[in-house]
PDB file of C-alpha atoms in Angstrom:
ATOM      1  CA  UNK A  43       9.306  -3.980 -47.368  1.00 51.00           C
ATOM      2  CA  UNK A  44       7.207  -7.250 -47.751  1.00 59.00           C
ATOM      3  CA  UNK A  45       4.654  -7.191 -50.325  1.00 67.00           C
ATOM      4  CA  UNK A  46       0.612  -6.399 -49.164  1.00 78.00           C
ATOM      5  CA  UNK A  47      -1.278  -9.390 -48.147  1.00 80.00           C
ATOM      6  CA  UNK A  48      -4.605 -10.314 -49.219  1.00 89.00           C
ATOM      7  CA  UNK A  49      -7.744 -10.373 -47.440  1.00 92.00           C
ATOM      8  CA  UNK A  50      -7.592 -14.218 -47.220  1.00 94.00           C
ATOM      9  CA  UNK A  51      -4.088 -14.171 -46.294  1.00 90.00           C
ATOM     10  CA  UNK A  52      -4.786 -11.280 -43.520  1.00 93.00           C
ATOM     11  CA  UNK A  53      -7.871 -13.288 -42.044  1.00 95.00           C
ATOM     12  CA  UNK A  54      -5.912 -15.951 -41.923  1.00 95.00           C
ATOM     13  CA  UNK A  55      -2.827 -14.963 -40.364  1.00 95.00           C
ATOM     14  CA  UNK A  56      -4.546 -13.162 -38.137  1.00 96.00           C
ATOM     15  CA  UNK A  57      -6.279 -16.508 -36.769  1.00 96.00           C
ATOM     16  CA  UNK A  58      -2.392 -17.666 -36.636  1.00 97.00           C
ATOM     17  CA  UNK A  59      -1.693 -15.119 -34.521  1.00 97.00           C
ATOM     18  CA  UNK A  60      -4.312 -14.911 -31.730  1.00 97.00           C
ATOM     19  CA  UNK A  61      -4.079 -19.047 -31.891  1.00 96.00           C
ATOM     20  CA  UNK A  62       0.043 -18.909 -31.117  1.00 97.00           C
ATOM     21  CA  UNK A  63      -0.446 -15.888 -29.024  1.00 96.00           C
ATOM     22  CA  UNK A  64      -3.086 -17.396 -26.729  1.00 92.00           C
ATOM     23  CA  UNK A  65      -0.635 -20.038 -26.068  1.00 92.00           C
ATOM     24  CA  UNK A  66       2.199 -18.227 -25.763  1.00 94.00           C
ATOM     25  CA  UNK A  67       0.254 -15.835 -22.766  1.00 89.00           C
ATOM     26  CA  UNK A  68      -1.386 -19.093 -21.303  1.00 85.00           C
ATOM     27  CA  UNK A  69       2.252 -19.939 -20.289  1.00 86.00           C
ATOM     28  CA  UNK A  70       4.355 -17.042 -20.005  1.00 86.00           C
ATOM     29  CA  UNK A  71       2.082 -14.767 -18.994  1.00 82.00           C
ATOM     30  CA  UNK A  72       1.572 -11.201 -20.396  1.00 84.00           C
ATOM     31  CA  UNK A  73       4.876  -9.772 -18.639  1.00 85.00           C
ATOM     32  CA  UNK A  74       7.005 -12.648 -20.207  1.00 89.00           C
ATOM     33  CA  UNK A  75       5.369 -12.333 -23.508  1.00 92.00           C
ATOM     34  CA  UNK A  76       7.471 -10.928 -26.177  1.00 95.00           C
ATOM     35  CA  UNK A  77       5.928  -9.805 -29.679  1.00 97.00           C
ATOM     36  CA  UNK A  78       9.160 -10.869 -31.029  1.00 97.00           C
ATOM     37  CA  UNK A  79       8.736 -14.409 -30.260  1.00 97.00           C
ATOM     38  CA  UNK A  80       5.648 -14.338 -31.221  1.00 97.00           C
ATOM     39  CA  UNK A  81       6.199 -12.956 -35.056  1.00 97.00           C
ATOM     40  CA  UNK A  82       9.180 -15.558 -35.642  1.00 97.00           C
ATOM     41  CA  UNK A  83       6.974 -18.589 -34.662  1.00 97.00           C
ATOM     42  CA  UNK A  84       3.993 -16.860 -36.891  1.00 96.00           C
ATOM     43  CA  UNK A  85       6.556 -16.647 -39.684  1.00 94.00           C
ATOM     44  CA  UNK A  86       5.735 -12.648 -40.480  1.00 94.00           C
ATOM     45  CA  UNK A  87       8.326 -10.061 -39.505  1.00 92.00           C
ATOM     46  CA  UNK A  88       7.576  -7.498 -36.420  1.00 93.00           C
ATOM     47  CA  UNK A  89       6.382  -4.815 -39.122  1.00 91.00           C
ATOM     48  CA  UNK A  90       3.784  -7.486 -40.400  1.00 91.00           C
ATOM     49  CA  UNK A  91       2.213  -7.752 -36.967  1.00 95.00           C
ATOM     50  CA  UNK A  92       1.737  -4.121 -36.575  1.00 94.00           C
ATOM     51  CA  UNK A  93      -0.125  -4.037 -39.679  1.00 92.00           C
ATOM     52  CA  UNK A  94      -2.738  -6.129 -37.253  1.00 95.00           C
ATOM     53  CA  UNK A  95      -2.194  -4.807 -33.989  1.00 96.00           C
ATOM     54  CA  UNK A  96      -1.113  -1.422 -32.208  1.00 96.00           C
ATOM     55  CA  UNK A  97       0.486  -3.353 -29.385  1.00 95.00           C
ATOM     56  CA  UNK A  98       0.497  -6.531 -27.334  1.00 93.00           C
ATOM     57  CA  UNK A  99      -1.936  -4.697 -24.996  1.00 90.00           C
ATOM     58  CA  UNK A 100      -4.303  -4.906 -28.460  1.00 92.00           C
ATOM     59  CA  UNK A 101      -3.909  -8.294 -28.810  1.00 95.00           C
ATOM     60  CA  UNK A 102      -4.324  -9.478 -25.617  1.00 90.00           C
ATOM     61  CA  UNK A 103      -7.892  -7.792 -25.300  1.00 86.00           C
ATOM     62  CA  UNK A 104      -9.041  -9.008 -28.352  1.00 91.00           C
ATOM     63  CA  UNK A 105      -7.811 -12.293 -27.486  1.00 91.00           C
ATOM     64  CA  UNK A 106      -9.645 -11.544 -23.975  1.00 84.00           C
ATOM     65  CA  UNK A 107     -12.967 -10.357 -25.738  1.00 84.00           C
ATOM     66  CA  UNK A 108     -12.972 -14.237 -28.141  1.00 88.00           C
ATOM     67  CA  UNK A 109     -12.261 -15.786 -25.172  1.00 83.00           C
ATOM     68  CA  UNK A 110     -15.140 -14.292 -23.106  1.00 82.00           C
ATOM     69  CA  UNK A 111     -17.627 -15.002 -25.752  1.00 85.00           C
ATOM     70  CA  UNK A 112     -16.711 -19.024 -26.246  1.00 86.00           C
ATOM     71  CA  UNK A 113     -17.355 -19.231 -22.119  1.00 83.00           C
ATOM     72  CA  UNK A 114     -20.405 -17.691 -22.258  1.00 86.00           C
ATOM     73  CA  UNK A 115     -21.481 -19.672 -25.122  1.00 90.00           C
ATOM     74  CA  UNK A 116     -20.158 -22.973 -23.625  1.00 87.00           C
ATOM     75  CA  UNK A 117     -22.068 -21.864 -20.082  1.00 87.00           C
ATOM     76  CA  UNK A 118     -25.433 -21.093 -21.997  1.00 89.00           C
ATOM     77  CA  UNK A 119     -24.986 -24.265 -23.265  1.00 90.00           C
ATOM     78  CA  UNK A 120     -24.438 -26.189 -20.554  1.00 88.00           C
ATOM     79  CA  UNK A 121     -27.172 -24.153 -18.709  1.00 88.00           C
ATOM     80  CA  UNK A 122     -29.836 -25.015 -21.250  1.00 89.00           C
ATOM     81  CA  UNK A 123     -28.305 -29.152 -22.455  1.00 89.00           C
ATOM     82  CA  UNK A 124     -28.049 -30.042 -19.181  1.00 86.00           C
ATOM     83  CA  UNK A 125     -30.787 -28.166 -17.093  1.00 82.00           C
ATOM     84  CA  UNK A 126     -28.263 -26.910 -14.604  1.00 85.00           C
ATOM     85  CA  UNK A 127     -29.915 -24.753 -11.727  1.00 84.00           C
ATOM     86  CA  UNK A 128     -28.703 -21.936 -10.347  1.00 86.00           C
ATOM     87  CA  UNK A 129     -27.284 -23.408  -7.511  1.00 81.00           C
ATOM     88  CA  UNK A 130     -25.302 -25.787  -9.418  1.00 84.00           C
ATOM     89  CA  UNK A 131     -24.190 -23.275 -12.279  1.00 84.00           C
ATOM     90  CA  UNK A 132     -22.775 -20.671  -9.122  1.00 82.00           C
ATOM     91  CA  UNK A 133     -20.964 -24.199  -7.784  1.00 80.00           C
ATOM     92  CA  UNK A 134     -19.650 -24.812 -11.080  1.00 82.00           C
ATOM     93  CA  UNK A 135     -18.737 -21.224 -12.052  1.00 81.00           C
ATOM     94  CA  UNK A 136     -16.528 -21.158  -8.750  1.00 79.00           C
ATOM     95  CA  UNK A 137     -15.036 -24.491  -9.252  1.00 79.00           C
ATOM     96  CA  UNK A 138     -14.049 -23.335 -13.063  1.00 79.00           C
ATOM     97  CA  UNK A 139     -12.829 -20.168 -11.815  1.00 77.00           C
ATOM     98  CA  UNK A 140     -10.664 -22.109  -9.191  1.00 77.00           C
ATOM     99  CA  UNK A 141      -9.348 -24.244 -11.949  1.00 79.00           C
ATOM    100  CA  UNK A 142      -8.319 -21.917 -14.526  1.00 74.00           C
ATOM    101  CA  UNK A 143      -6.733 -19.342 -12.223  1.00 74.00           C
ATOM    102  CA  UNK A 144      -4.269 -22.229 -10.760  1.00 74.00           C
ATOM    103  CA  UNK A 145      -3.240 -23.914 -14.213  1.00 73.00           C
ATOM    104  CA  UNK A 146      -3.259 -21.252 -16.591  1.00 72.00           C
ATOM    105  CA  UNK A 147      -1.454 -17.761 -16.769  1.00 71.00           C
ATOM    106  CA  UNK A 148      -3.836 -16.242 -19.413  1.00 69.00           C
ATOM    107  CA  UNK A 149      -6.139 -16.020 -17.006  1.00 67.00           C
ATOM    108  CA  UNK A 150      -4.188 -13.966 -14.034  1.00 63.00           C
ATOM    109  CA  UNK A 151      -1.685 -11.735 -14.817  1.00 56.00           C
ATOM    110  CA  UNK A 152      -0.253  -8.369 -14.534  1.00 54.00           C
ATOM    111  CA  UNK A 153      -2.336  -6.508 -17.023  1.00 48.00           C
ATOM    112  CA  UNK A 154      -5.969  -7.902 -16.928  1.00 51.00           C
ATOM    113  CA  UNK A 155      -7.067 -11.053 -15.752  1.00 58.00           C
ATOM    114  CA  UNK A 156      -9.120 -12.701 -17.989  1.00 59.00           C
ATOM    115  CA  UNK A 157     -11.872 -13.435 -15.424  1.00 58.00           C
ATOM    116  CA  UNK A 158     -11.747  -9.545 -14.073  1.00 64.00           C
ATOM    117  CA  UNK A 159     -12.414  -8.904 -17.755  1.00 61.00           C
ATOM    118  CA  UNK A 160     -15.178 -11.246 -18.192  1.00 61.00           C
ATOM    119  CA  UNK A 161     -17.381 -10.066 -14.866  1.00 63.00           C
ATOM    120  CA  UNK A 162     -15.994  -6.453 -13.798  1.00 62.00           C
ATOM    121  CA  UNK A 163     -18.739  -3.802 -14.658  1.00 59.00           C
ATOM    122  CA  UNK A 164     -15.852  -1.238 -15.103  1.00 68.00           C
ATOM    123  CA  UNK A 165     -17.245   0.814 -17.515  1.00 70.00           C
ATOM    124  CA  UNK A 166     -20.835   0.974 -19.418  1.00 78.00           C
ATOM    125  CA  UNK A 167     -20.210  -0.626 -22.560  1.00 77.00           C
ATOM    126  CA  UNK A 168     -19.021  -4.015 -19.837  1.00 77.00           C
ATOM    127  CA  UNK A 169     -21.828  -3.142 -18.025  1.00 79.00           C
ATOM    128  CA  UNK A 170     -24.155  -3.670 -20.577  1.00 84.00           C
ATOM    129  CA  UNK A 171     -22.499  -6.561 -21.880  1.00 84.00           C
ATOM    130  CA  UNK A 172     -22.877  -8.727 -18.541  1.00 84.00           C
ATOM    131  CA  UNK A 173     -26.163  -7.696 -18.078  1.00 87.00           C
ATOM    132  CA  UNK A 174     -27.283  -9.044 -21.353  1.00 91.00           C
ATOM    133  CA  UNK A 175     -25.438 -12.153 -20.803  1.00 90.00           C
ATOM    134  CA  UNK A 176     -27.348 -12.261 -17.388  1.00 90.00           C
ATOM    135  CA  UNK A 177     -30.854 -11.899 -19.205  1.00 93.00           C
ATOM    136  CA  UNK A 178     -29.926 -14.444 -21.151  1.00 94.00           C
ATOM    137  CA  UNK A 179     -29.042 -17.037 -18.533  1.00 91.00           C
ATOM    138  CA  UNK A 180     -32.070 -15.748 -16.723  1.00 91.00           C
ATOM    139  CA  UNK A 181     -34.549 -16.557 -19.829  1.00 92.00           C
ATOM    140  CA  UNK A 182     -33.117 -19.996 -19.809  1.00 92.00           C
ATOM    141  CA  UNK A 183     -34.586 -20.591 -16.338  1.00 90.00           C
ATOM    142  CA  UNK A 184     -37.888 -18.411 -16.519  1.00 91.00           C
ATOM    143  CA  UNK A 185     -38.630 -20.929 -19.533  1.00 92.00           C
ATOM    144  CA  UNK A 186     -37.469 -23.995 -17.496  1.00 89.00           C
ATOM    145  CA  UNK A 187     -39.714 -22.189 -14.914  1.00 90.00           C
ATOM    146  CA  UNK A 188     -37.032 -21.123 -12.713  1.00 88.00           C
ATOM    147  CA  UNK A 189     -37.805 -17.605 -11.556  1.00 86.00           C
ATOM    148  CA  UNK A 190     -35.285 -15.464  -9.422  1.00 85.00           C
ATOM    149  CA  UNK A 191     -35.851 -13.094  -6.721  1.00 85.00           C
ATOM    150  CA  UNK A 192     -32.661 -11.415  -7.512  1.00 84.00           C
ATOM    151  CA  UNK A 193     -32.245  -8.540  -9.834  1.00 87.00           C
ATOM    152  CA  UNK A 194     -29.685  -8.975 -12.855  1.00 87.00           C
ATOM    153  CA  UNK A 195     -27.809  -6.540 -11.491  1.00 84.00           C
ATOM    154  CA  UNK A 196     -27.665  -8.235  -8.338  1.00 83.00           C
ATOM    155  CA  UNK A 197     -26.915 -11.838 -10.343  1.00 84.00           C
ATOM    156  CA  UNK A 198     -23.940  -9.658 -12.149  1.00 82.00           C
ATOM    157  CA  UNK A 199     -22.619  -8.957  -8.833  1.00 80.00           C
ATOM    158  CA  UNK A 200     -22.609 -12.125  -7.658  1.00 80.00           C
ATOM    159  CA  UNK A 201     -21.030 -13.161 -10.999  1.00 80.00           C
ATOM    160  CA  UNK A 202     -17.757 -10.521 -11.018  1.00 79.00           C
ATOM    161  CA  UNK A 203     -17.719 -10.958  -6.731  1.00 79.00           C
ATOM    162  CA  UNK A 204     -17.640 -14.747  -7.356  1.00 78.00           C
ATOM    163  CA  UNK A 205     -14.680 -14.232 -10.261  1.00 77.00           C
ATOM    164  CA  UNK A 206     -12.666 -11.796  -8.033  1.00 76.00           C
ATOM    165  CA  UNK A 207     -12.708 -13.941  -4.907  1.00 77.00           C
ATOM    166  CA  UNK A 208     -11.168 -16.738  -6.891  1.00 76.00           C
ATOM    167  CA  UNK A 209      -9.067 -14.930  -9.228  1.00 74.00           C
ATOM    168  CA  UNK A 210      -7.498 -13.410  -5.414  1.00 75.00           C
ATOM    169  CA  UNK A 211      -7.602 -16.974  -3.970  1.00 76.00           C
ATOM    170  CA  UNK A 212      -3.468 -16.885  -3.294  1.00 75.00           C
ATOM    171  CA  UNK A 213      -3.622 -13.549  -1.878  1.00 75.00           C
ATOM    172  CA  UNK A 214      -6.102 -14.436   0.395  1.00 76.00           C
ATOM    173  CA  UNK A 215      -5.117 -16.946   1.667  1.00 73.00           C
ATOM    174  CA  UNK A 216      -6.136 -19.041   4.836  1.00 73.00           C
ATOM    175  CA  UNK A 217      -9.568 -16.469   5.018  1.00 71.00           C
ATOM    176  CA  UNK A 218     -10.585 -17.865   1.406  1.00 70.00           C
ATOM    177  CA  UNK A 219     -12.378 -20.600   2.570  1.00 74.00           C
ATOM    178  CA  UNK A 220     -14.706 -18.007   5.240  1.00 76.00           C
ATOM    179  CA  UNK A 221     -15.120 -15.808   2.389  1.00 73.00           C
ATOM    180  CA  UNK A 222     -16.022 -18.457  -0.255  1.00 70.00           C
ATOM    181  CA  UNK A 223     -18.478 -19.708   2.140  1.00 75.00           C
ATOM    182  CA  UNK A 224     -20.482 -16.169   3.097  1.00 73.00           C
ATOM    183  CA  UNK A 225     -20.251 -15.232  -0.897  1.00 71.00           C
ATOM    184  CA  UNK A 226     -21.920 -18.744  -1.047  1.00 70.00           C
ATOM    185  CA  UNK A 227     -24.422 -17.818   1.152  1.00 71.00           C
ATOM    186  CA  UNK A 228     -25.297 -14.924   0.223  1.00 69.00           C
ATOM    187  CA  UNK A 229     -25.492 -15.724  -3.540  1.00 69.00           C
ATOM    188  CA  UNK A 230     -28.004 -18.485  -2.749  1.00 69.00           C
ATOM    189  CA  UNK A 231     -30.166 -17.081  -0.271  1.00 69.00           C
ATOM    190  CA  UNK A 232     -31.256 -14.291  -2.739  1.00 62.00           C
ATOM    191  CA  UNK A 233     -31.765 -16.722  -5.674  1.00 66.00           C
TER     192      UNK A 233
END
């Protein structure tokens, strides 16, 4: 048995790990990922990463949960740097969506897509979460003087129904387009 590491040594190994990780799922996915690989590129035996995680189910969420916060701090910031309206931040949210579910595994897979994660209102604590994220796109406009009809419920609909569709582009299909176009609609008319 290896000796104890430090707290210095833990926080930084643990950055090691969710950095190789999170490439390691962006291209093999989470089926194909194998703790094993993981550990001997990290340079810490399979033991060591249990001291930090219960599974690969563990680290993938916490991996998921860092992930979800830099987007939403990148799209406040975009929101507020470069006065982006609502119209243009649902356009852009789709076309983002689009992108990183055709180029990078991490965010489909088998276990929890990363975009699912961000916008599904699955349970109350997620629930919560979106909604504040909502209020705080929301004060970003009111101060800009953008007010919306729609609730932020209603905007954290949109949101998750807007992820979903193009998370579910491939299956789909040749109806994405129609469907793409009436979530479109109806997002903007109640804006």
């Amino acid at each position: 048995m290896g000796r104890p590491y430090t707290e210095e040594e833990r926080a930084e190994l643990k950055i090691r790990i969710k950095e190789i990780a999170s490439n390691m799922f962006s291209k093999q996915g989470f089926k194909d990922f194998r703790i094993q690989q993981l550990t001997k590129q990290v340079g810490i035996s399979l033991g060591g990463f249990y001291t930090f995680y219960k599974d690969k189910e563990a680290l993938y969420e916490e991996i998921l949960r860092d992930e979800k916060n830099r987007i939403r701090k990148k799209i406040l910031t975009i929101i507020e740097e470069e006065n982006q309206t609502p119209k243009d931040f649902f356009a852009d949210l789709a076309n983002v969506f689009l992108d990183k579910t055709a180029t990078n595994k991490f965010y489909t897979n088998e276990y929890s897509g990363l975009l699912e994660t961000l916008v599904w209102n699955d349970d109350p604590i997620t629930a919560e979460d979106n909604l504040h994220f909502i209020q705080q796109i929301r004060r970003i406009w009111a101060n800009k003087g953008i007010n919306l009809s729609a609730s932020d419920e209603e905007l954290a609909s949109a949101v998750a129904t807007l992820a979903i569709l193009c998370t579910h582009k491939d299956k789909i299909g040749t109806g994405f387009d129609s469907w793409y176009q009436v979530i479109e609609k109806l997002i903007l008319d109640h804006l």
